[in-house]
Amino acid sequence: MASLLRTAGRARSVLPRTIPHATSRVAPIAFQRRHASAAAAAVADSSEQSFFPDEPTAPIIKTEIPGPESKKAVERLSKVFDTRSLNMMADYSRSYGNYIADLDGNVLLDVYAQIASIPVGYNNPALLLAATSPSMASAIINRPALGNFPQHDWADILESGILSVAPKGMNQVFTGQSGSDANELAYKAAFMWKRQQQRGGAHVDFSHEDISSSMNNQSPGAPDMSILSFKSGFHGRLFGSLSTTRSKPIHKIDIPAFDWPQAPFPSLKYPLEENEAENAKEEQRCLAETERLITEYHSPPAAIVVEPIQSEGGDNHATPAFFRGLRELTKKHDILFIVDEVQTGVGATGKFWAHEHWGLSTPPDMVTFSKKAQTAGYYFGNNDLRPNKPYRQFNTWMGDPARAILFRAIIQEIKRLDLVSSTAATGNYLFDGLQRLAERYPSEIHNLRGKGQGTFIAWDSPRRDEVLKKAKGQGVNIGGSGEQAVRLRPMLIFQRRHADLLLERLERIFQE
Amino acid sequence: MASLLRTAGRARSVLPRTIPHATSRVAPIAFQRRHASAAAAAVADSSEQSFFPDEPTAPIIKTEIPGPESKKAVERLSKVFDTRSLNMMADYSRSYGNYIADLDGNVLLDVYAQIASIPVGYNNPALLLAATSPSMASAIINRPALGNFPQHDWADILESGILSVAPKGMNQVFTGQSGSDANELAYKAAFMWKRQQQRGGAHVDFSHEDISSSMNNQSPGAPDMSILSFKSGFHGRLFGSLSTTRSKPIHKIDIPAFDWPQAPFPSLKYPLEENEAENAKEEQRCLAETERLITEYHSPPAAIVVEPIQSEGGDNHATPAFFRGLRELTKKHDILFIVDEVQTGVGATGKFWAHEHWGLSTPPDMVTFSKKAQTAGYYFGNNDLRPNKPYRQFNTWMGDPARAILFRAIIQEIKRLDLVSSTAATGNYLFDGLQRLAERYPSEIHNLRGKGQGTFIAWDSPRRDEVLKKAKGQGVNIGGSGEQAVRLRPMLIFQRRHADLLLERLERIFQE
């Protein structure tokens, strides 16, 4: 609590109001004050300073969701675009801070945040300023082929942005466009590194056999090697990344896949602190099987890829000891350790990168990112991960300066408001509240997890889909994952007042 | 020529000057007049109205390329980013229209255009207006997960933009983020469609065996099926798309690949019109071998993917009859016909889509796009290509509204200035000039090709890399492809004045 107050105190001196508002020409809509009066009756927790002073103080529910206007819009969209996965028809011009609006005037507290990808609030004024800057406009209309014709300030954009938050031990970045893309780029780097090592180093050229067989998609040029991933893991949906994804059949069925190894991910008992001995044994079992696959699998892995918390797979946790064990295994067997921080990265676990919780003796070889970074790519520190020749790791755009400029603004906003510390503190506060709810409604909240992991919190619900649906009626947009997990993925500007509101609305649902 | 004059006449009445200039706050730099006086001595072809009246009239060469400032910037960038493929360190704030500037004050006529991806000129005022619009700002800072929470005007953005130029017979689009991504999404749609057909239709559910084997990356759930592509083709560098790419070993080596079939692409003799009989025979041979692979290959194809002109592979052409033959083969054997228009699409061949040159009896099943669209995805018309359940074709962002808004502005600019017709006419003019050069310098220009294909023109050069390097010294930025092709990929605003300049500079190089 003390640390939260410190955080709020620090934020107070640099309120969002100090950011000059963009001119009305470029401001999406003067949304700032619209909702404030409509929900003025709701009493907010007043002991902390709001990061978004003009944010609504409570949800507004005017119609069923979807309401009549949304239904009309969905019907129109469905003629040209698949809308069967549609959750809400959003009106972003009326969304602000933690609140998402729809076309019928409903305004919901959003703890799903575009599948964990909105970092610092809808229509954040600081991001608006970056989005309407001359450098952004130029980046949008003059998109470079970065590998051939980078813009003159690309080093500056990287150093003052993406690289300023690089994980310890990593000073280089390869930029891409999505989480899947970031992972596949990292996998490619791993294969090139491992084959180079097998050849005897960067100076040893490809053999004629390598060259000719590669053009026929045959070994050794297209090597019979693999990326080892874990049961229930999710790493994307392109062909290589999907081969490492093991979340749900609906993600994988009918798509050809590489015959790559899948290790068991620890199936832990929660709360972790009450089941330490049993969990440690389970993690040992998984590490042993991982090592067996590394040494025995017919298609040997060049790398292991793992999420710090398996997110799409249902918010499955493992302890720092497990991840340290993986790091040791990769060093012992001379393969790479890739940490997929696409969903965990950029602050949500109460550290900027979730793997900072582990106390590794040596950094991962590569860390991939996307989502809250609003751009994608992978960090690395080892120069050997630059392929031995140009054009081996290459594509037309190789990322997007416009998105890198936006990430820089996001980073500045996170630092300005100290949002990582705030998320750590708010997460503890929220977890405590959920624990109390779980005690009062033991049939509703099973396996509450994510303690000490910021707001990256989940639990299993025996009637998950019903809870998510009812939450909308209570003015809260929540997401699920895995078979029965309710997962909370609020933005980094989620504060105690929002936690209070979320807890109150959940209790209403449980009471029904 | 007559049609060019008509084009210019039409353009004259709607000059770029009529577009209100963005305010100085958002204008990257007041670049509009900077170069005009510096090169005023050069005499431009005055018989056509310029699309960019304030564009430089000739290149400006102040230093060797790279000059001292560029060298310093490259050295700095190389510490954090791989610069071995770097071609020029660009200064986009000083680039305008067809001209790209570097950090040393050099300004080059750009007929490579960011690997064929800049559509309507650097710092195009109409695009600047779109890039600084309220809807663009909102799209940048409120990026939605389009499959779950589309913005309320997504249908409108699609219909007034991307879908307004959909190829005939296609009324739906799936949006993505890069050419590789677009192709892989199309491949996934093809696999799902083919397996659904094999099961007996959309109503037939997955078998237990499908479900369990898919999670283990094994057949039948991860089916032993393929995408058939062609020798020398290029379809991207992600794992699935790279398995269909057959351009160069440097693109493929050390990356695991699917064992998918590769058909021969016709190796034609140029000029096409003088070798019709021999070329027809070659195309028949390739069609026969394609059919053999469709029916006999151990991993049967769900689809064929082909480029209208093989671009990265060296600008290899085939005749409309060959492509009509492919369409017939796919219909006969009940597989899909995917046309990869990532490089040929959006006007460069003198049609909006290159496959419009073919006179197909039925449209392709899917057409993929990226590059000049400044966004990516695939078009389709057949409702069966929507998978039978939601979340099968899905990812977090599913494209980017900001880029879709930009493509809409590009389309409007193309229509406003009638740039497809202009490119067709300018291409004919340029091709005639190159033909004359080839007659005077037969050792320099072999296999000139792309007649009647707009400005999508190439030739083989026995000293290609030297020519490209010398072109920079002459103030022209040109790209290569394949082993020895010089490929021209100017923007759609390339006009006769630019063609004259290019021809003149090429002749200087040949005379050296």
PDB file of N, CA and C in Angstrom, chain A residues 179 183 187 228-236 241 244-248 251 265-266 283 304-320 322-323 326 337-345 349 353-355 358 366-368 371 453 456 481-482 487 489:
ATOM      1  N   GLY A 179       3.269 -10.585 -33.231  1.00  0.00           N
ATOM      2  CA  GLY A 179       3.883 -11.547 -32.325  1.00  0.00           C
ATOM      3  C   GLY A 179       4.318 -12.810 -33.045  1.00  0.00           C
ATOM      4  N   ASN A 183       8.183 -14.170 -33.399  1.00  0.00           N
ATOM      5  CA  ASN A 183       8.656 -15.503 -33.031  1.00  0.00           C
ATOM      6  C   ASN A 183       9.317 -16.208 -34.215  1.00  0.00           C
ATOM      7  N   TYR A 187      12.985 -17.728 -34.500  1.00  0.00           N
ATOM      8  CA  TYR A 187      13.262 -19.136 -34.840  1.00  0.00           C
ATOM      9  C   TYR A 187      14.273 -19.207 -35.990  1.00  0.00           C
ATOM     10  N   LEU A 228      11.703 -26.541 -29.826  1.00  0.00           N
ATOM     11  CA  LEU A 228      10.943 -27.233 -28.782  1.00  0.00           C
ATOM     12  C   LEU A 228      10.033 -26.242 -28.066  1.00  0.00           C
ATOM     13  N   SER A 229       8.759 -26.618 -27.957  1.00  0.00           N
ATOM     14  CA  SER A 229       7.818 -25.771 -27.212  1.00  0.00           C
ATOM     15  C   SER A 229       7.077 -26.624 -26.184  1.00  0.00           C
ATOM     16  N   PHE A 230       6.156 -26.008 -25.482  1.00  0.00           N
ATOM     17  CA  PHE A 230       5.514 -26.692 -24.352  1.00  0.00           C
ATOM     18  C   PHE A 230       4.023 -26.877 -24.567  1.00  0.00           C
ATOM     19  N   LYS A 231       3.532 -27.962 -24.019  1.00  0.00           N
ATOM     20  CA  LYS A 231       2.106 -28.258 -24.041  1.00  0.00           C
ATOM     21  C   LYS A 231       1.336 -27.029 -23.526  1.00  0.00           C
ATOM     22  N   SER A 232       0.249 -26.699 -24.179  1.00  0.00           N
ATOM     23  CA  SER A 232      -0.612 -25.549 -23.855  1.00  0.00           C
ATOM     24  C   SER A 232       0.002 -24.198 -24.203  1.00  0.00           C
ATOM     25  N   GLY A 233       1.196 -24.192 -24.759  1.00  0.00           N
ATOM     26  CA  GLY A 233       1.813 -22.921 -25.132  1.00  0.00           C
ATOM     27  C   GLY A 233       1.155 -22.309 -26.361  1.00  0.00           C
ATOM     28  N   PHE A 234       1.286 -21.001 -26.474  1.00  0.00           N
ATOM     29  CA  PHE A 234       0.794 -20.307 -27.671  1.00  0.00           C
ATOM     30  C   PHE A 234       1.882 -19.363 -28.170  1.00  0.00           C
ATOM     31  N   HIS A 235       2.259 -19.519 -29.445  1.00  0.00           N
ATOM     32  CA  HIS A 235       3.315 -18.673 -30.000  1.00  0.00           C
ATOM     33  C   HIS A 235       2.928 -18.076 -31.349  1.00  0.00           C
ATOM     34  N   GLY A 236       1.650 -18.177 -31.729  1.00  0.00           N
ATOM     35  CA  GLY A 236       1.237 -17.558 -32.980  1.00  0.00           C
ATOM     36  C   GLY A 236       0.636 -18.562 -33.925  1.00  0.00           C
ATOM     37  N   SER A 241       5.299 -20.704 -36.398  1.00  0.00           N
ATOM     38  CA  SER A 241       4.882 -20.417 -35.027  1.00  0.00           C
ATOM     39  C   SER A 241       3.747 -21.349 -34.611  1.00  0.00           C
ATOM     40  N   THR A 244       4.670 -24.540 -33.113  1.00  0.00           N
ATOM     41  CA  THR A 244       5.080 -24.520 -31.701  1.00  0.00           C
ATOM     42  C   THR A 244       3.903 -24.205 -30.778  1.00  0.00           C
ATOM     43  N   THR A 245       2.768 -23.850 -31.363  1.00  0.00           N
ATOM     44  CA  THR A 245       1.566 -23.545 -30.576  1.00  0.00           C
ATOM     45  C   THR A 245       0.839 -24.844 -30.243  1.00  0.00           C
ATOM     46  N   ARG A 246       0.459 -24.979 -28.966  1.00  0.00           N
ATOM     47  CA  ARG A 246      -0.200 -26.228 -28.541  1.00  0.00           C
ATOM     48  C   ARG A 246      -1.384 -25.895 -27.647  1.00  0.00           C
ATOM     49  N   SER A 247      -2.084 -24.816 -27.982  1.00  0.00           N
ATOM     50  CA  SER A 247      -3.143 -24.322 -27.096  1.00  0.00           C
ATOM     51  C   SER A 247      -4.454 -25.071 -27.280  1.00  0.00           C
ATOM     52  N   LYS A 248      -5.043 -24.969 -28.477  1.00  0.00           N
ATOM     53  CA  LYS A 248      -6.365 -25.559 -28.719  1.00  0.00           C
ATOM     54  C   LYS A 248      -6.422 -26.120 -30.134  1.00  0.00           C
ATOM     55  N   HIS A 251      -7.143 -23.779 -33.106  1.00  0.00           N
ATOM     56  CA  HIS A 251      -6.026 -22.984 -33.631  1.00  0.00           C
ATOM     57  C   HIS A 251      -5.207 -23.756 -34.670  1.00  0.00           C
ATOM     58  N   PHE A 265       4.357 -28.931 -19.866  1.00  0.00           N
ATOM     59  CA  PHE A 265       4.495 -27.734 -19.043  1.00  0.00           C
ATOM     60  C   PHE A 265       3.981 -28.091 -17.654  1.00  0.00           C
ATOM     61  N   PRO A 266       4.646 -27.612 -16.608  1.00  0.00           N
ATOM     62  CA  PRO A 266       4.238 -28.010 -15.253  1.00  0.00           C
ATOM     63  C   PRO A 266       2.750 -27.746 -15.002  1.00  0.00           C
ATOM     64  N   GLU A 283       7.713 -29.871 -11.504  1.00  0.00           N
ATOM     65  CA  GLU A 283       8.616 -29.117 -12.385  1.00  0.00           C
ATOM     66  C   GLU A 283       9.860 -29.932 -12.716  1.00  0.00           C
ATOM     67  N   ILE A 304      14.650 -23.618 -27.525  1.00  0.00           N
ATOM     68  CA  ILE A 304      13.420 -23.789 -26.743  1.00  0.00           C
ATOM     69  C   ILE A 304      12.697 -22.453 -26.769  1.00  0.00           C
ATOM     70  N   VAL A 305      11.380 -22.482 -26.926  1.00  0.00           N
ATOM     71  CA  VAL A 305      10.606 -21.241 -26.771  1.00  0.00           C
ATOM     72  C   VAL A 305       9.581 -21.450 -25.665  1.00  0.00           C
ATOM     73  N   VAL A 306       9.448 -20.445 -24.811  1.00  0.00           N
ATOM     74  CA  VAL A 306       8.516 -20.578 -23.680  1.00  0.00           C
ATOM     75  C   VAL A 306       7.944 -19.213 -23.303  1.00  0.00           C
ATOM     76  N   GLU A 307       6.698 -19.213 -22.876  1.00  0.00           N
ATOM     77  CA  GLU A 307       6.076 -17.994 -22.322  1.00  0.00           C
ATOM     78  C   GLU A 307       6.299 -17.962 -20.814  1.00  0.00           C
ATOM     79  N   PRO A 308       6.544 -16.804 -20.236  1.00  0.00           N
ATOM     80  CA  PRO A 308       6.669 -16.708 -18.777  1.00  0.00           C
ATOM     81  C   PRO A 308       5.388 -17.133 -18.053  1.00  0.00           C
ATOM     82  N   ILE A 309       4.250 -16.764 -18.629  1.00  0.00           N
ATOM     83  CA  ILE A 309       2.968 -17.293 -18.155  1.00  0.00           C
ATOM     84  C   ILE A 309       2.214 -17.713 -19.414  1.00  0.00           C
ATOM     85  N   GLN A 310       1.823 -18.985 -19.495  1.00  0.00           N
ATOM     86  CA  GLN A 310       1.116 -19.431 -20.701  1.00  0.00           C
ATOM     87  C   GLN A 310      -0.228 -18.731 -20.755  1.00  0.00           C
ATOM     88  N   SER A 311      -0.402 -17.856 -21.726  1.00  0.00           N
ATOM     89  CA  SER A 311      -1.537 -16.947 -21.670  1.00  0.00           C
ATOM     90  C   SER A 311      -2.765 -17.491 -22.400  1.00  0.00           C
ATOM     91  N   GLU A 312      -2.676 -17.670 -23.715  1.00  0.00           N
ATOM     92  CA  GLU A 312      -3.830 -18.211 -24.438  1.00  0.00           C
ATOM     93  C   GLU A 312      -4.192 -19.592 -23.918  1.00  0.00           C
ATOM     94  N   GLY A 313      -3.196 -20.315 -23.430  1.00  0.00           N
ATOM     95  CA  GLY A 313      -3.406 -21.677 -22.956  1.00  0.00           C
ATOM     96  C   GLY A 313      -4.111 -21.762 -21.610  1.00  0.00           C
ATOM     97  N   GLY A 314      -4.443 -20.643 -21.007  1.00  0.00           N
ATOM     98  CA  GLY A 314      -5.225 -20.690 -19.777  1.00  0.00           C
ATOM     99  C   GLY A 314      -4.544 -20.090 -18.554  1.00  0.00           C
ATOM    100  N   ASP A 315      -3.535 -19.258 -18.765  1.00  0.00           N
ATOM    101  CA  ASP A 315      -2.800 -18.651 -17.642  1.00  0.00           C
ATOM    102  C   ASP A 315      -2.194 -19.718 -16.739  1.00  0.00           C
ATOM    103  N   ASN A 316      -1.282 -20.469 -17.307  1.00  0.00           N
ATOM    104  CA  ASN A 316      -0.568 -21.497 -16.545  1.00  0.00           C
ATOM    105  C   ASN A 316       0.778 -20.939 -16.100  1.00  0.00           C
ATOM    106  N   HIS A 317       1.042 -21.060 -14.828  1.00  0.00           N
ATOM    107  CA  HIS A 317       2.268 -20.516 -14.239  1.00  0.00           C
ATOM    108  C   HIS A 317       3.290 -21.621 -13.989  1.00  0.00           C
ATOM    109  N   ALA A 318       4.540 -21.204 -13.936  1.00  0.00           N
ATOM    110  CA  ALA A 318       5.594 -22.070 -13.403  1.00  0.00           C
ATOM    111  C   ALA A 318       6.454 -21.188 -12.496  1.00  0.00           C
ATOM    112  N   THR A 319       7.291 -21.796 -11.691  1.00  0.00           N
ATOM    113  CA  THR A 319       8.075 -20.989 -10.751  1.00  0.00           C
ATOM    114  C   THR A 319       9.388 -20.542 -11.396  1.00  0.00           C
ATOM    115  N   PRO A 320      10.011 -19.519 -10.825  1.00  0.00           N
ATOM    116  CA  PRO A 320      11.317 -19.093 -11.340  1.00  0.00           C
ATOM    117  C   PRO A 320      12.312 -20.256 -11.428  1.00  0.00           C
ATOM    118  N   PHE A 322      11.801 -23.291 -12.298  1.00  0.00           N
ATOM    119  CA  PHE A 322      11.595 -24.028 -13.545  1.00  0.00           C
ATOM    120  C   PHE A 322      12.285 -23.318 -14.709  1.00  0.00           C
ATOM    121  N   PHE A 323      12.092 -22.010 -14.781  1.00  0.00           N
ATOM    122  CA  PHE A 323      12.683 -21.264 -15.904  1.00  0.00           C
ATOM    123  C   PHE A 323      14.212 -21.215 -15.790  1.00  0.00           C
ATOM    124  N   LEU A 326      15.332 -24.393 -17.203  1.00  0.00           N
ATOM    125  CA  LEU A 326      15.329 -24.391 -18.680  1.00  0.00           C
ATOM    126  C   LEU A 326      16.575 -23.679 -19.212  1.00  0.00           C
ATOM    127  N   PHE A 337      17.723 -20.177 -25.902  1.00  0.00           N
ATOM    128  CA  PHE A 337      16.595 -20.000 -24.989  1.00  0.00           C
ATOM    129  C   PHE A 337      15.834 -18.745 -25.421  1.00  0.00           C
ATOM    130  N   ILE A 338      14.657 -18.961 -26.020  1.00  0.00           N
ATOM    131  CA  ILE A 338      13.839 -17.850 -26.511  1.00  0.00           C
ATOM    132  C   ILE A 338      12.670 -17.650 -25.553  1.00  0.00           C
ATOM    133  N   VAL A 339      12.536 -16.455 -25.032  1.00  0.00           N
ATOM    134  CA  VAL A 339      11.417 -16.158 -24.139  1.00  0.00           C
ATOM    135  C   VAL A 339      10.393 -15.333 -24.916  1.00  0.00           C
ATOM    136  N   ASP A 340       9.204 -15.872 -25.026  1.00  0.00           N
ATOM    137  CA  ASP A 340       8.120 -15.230 -25.761  1.00  0.00           C
ATOM    138  C   ASP A 340       7.357 -14.325 -24.794  1.00  0.00           C
ATOM    139  N   GLU A 341       7.670 -13.026 -24.875  1.00  0.00           N
ATOM    140  CA  GLU A 341       7.017 -12.051 -23.984  1.00  0.00           C
ATOM    141  C   GLU A 341       5.973 -11.236 -24.755  1.00  0.00           C
ATOM    142  N   VAL A 342       5.385 -11.848 -25.769  1.00  0.00           N
ATOM    143  CA  VAL A 342       4.394 -11.132 -26.577  1.00  0.00           C
ATOM    144  C   VAL A 342       3.232 -10.658 -25.703  1.00  0.00           C
ATOM    145  N   GLN A 343       2.777 -11.505 -24.796  1.00  0.00           N
ATOM    146  CA  GLN A 343       1.651 -11.092 -23.943  1.00  0.00           C
ATOM    147  C   GLN A 343       2.108 -10.612 -22.565  1.00  0.00           C
ATOM    148  N   THR A 344       3.197 -11.155 -22.044  1.00  0.00           N
ATOM    149  CA  THR A 344       3.621 -10.785 -20.687  1.00  0.00           C
ATOM    150  C   THR A 344       4.451  -9.505 -20.649  1.00  0.00           C
ATOM    151  N   GLY A 345       5.041  -9.130 -21.782  1.00  0.00           N
ATOM    152  CA  GLY A 345       5.978  -8.007 -21.788  1.00  0.00           C
ATOM    153  C   GLY A 345       5.323  -6.662 -21.578  1.00  0.00           C
ATOM    154  N   THR A 349       3.091  -7.614 -15.699  1.00  0.00           N
ATOM    155  CA  THR A 349       3.325  -8.503 -14.554  1.00  0.00           C
ATOM    156  C   THR A 349       3.978  -7.766 -13.380  1.00  0.00           C
ATOM    157  N   TRP A 353       9.689  -6.640 -18.026  1.00  0.00           N
ATOM    158  CA  TRP A 353       9.669  -7.957 -18.690  1.00  0.00           C
ATOM    159  C   TRP A 353       9.428  -9.008 -17.619  1.00  0.00           C
ATOM    160  N   ALA A 354       8.532  -9.933 -17.912  1.00  0.00           N
ATOM    161  CA  ALA A 354       8.157 -10.925 -16.902  1.00  0.00           C
ATOM    162  C   ALA A 354       9.342 -11.791 -16.498  1.00  0.00           C
ATOM    163  N   HIS A 355      10.283 -12.018 -17.410  1.00  0.00           N
ATOM    164  CA  HIS A 355      11.390 -12.905 -17.047  1.00  0.00           C
ATOM    165  C   HIS A 355      12.330 -12.265 -16.021  1.00  0.00           C
ATOM    166  N   TRP A 358      12.637 -13.988 -12.622  1.00  0.00           N
ATOM    167  CA  TRP A 358      13.239 -15.310 -12.474  1.00  0.00           C
ATOM    168  C   TRP A 358      14.615 -15.353 -11.810  1.00  0.00           C
ATOM    169  N   MET A 366      17.150 -14.757 -26.770  1.00  0.00           N
ATOM    170  CA  MET A 366      16.273 -13.827 -27.501  1.00  0.00           C
ATOM    171  C   MET A 366      14.990 -13.637 -26.696  1.00  0.00           C
ATOM    172  N   VAL A 367      14.448 -12.435 -26.763  1.00  0.00           N
ATOM    173  CA  VAL A 367      13.164 -12.132 -26.128  1.00  0.00           C
ATOM    174  C   VAL A 367      12.282 -11.498 -27.194  1.00  0.00           C
ATOM    175  N   THR A 368      11.111 -12.084 -27.418  1.00  0.00           N
ATOM    176  CA  THR A 368      10.215 -11.539 -28.437  1.00  0.00           C
ATOM    177  C   THR A 368       9.138 -10.674 -27.785  1.00  0.00           C
ATOM    178  N   LYS A 371       2.128  -6.884 -29.019  1.00  0.00           N
ATOM    179  CA  LYS A 371       0.971  -6.455 -28.202  1.00  0.00           C
ATOM    180  C   LYS A 371       1.133  -5.045 -27.610  1.00  0.00           C
ATOM    181  N   GLN A 453       2.292 -10.961  -9.583  1.00  0.00           N
ATOM    182  CA  GLN A 453       2.553 -10.831 -11.029  1.00  0.00           C
ATOM    183  C   GLN A 453       1.773  -9.650 -11.592  1.00  0.00           C
ATOM    184  N   PHE A 456      -1.632  -9.377 -13.945  1.00  0.00           N
ATOM    185  CA  PHE A 456      -1.713 -10.561 -14.811  1.00  0.00           C
ATOM    186  C   PHE A 456      -2.315 -11.708 -13.986  1.00  0.00           C
ATOM    187  N   SER A 481      -9.524 -17.436 -21.394  1.00  0.00           N
ATOM    188  CA  SER A 481      -8.459 -18.147 -22.109  1.00  0.00           C
ATOM    189  C   SER A 481      -8.514 -19.605 -21.697  1.00  0.00           C
ATOM    190  N   GLY A 482      -7.876 -20.445 -22.499  1.00  0.00           N
ATOM    191  CA  GLY A 482      -7.919 -21.870 -22.212  1.00  0.00           C
ATOM    192  C   GLY A 482      -9.357 -22.366 -22.185  1.00  0.00           C
ATOM    193  N   ARG A 487      -9.457 -14.443 -17.537  1.00  0.00           N
ATOM    194  CA  ARG A 487      -8.145 -13.791 -17.418  1.00  0.00           C
ATOM    195  C   ARG A 487      -8.318 -12.277 -17.388  1.00  0.00           C
ATOM    196  N   ARG A 489      -6.675  -8.746 -18.043  1.00  0.00           N
ATOM    197  CA  ARG A 489      -5.574  -8.110 -18.779  1.00  0.00           C
ATOM    198  C   ARG A 489      -5.830  -6.618 -18.873  1.00  0.00           C
TER     199      ARG A 489
END
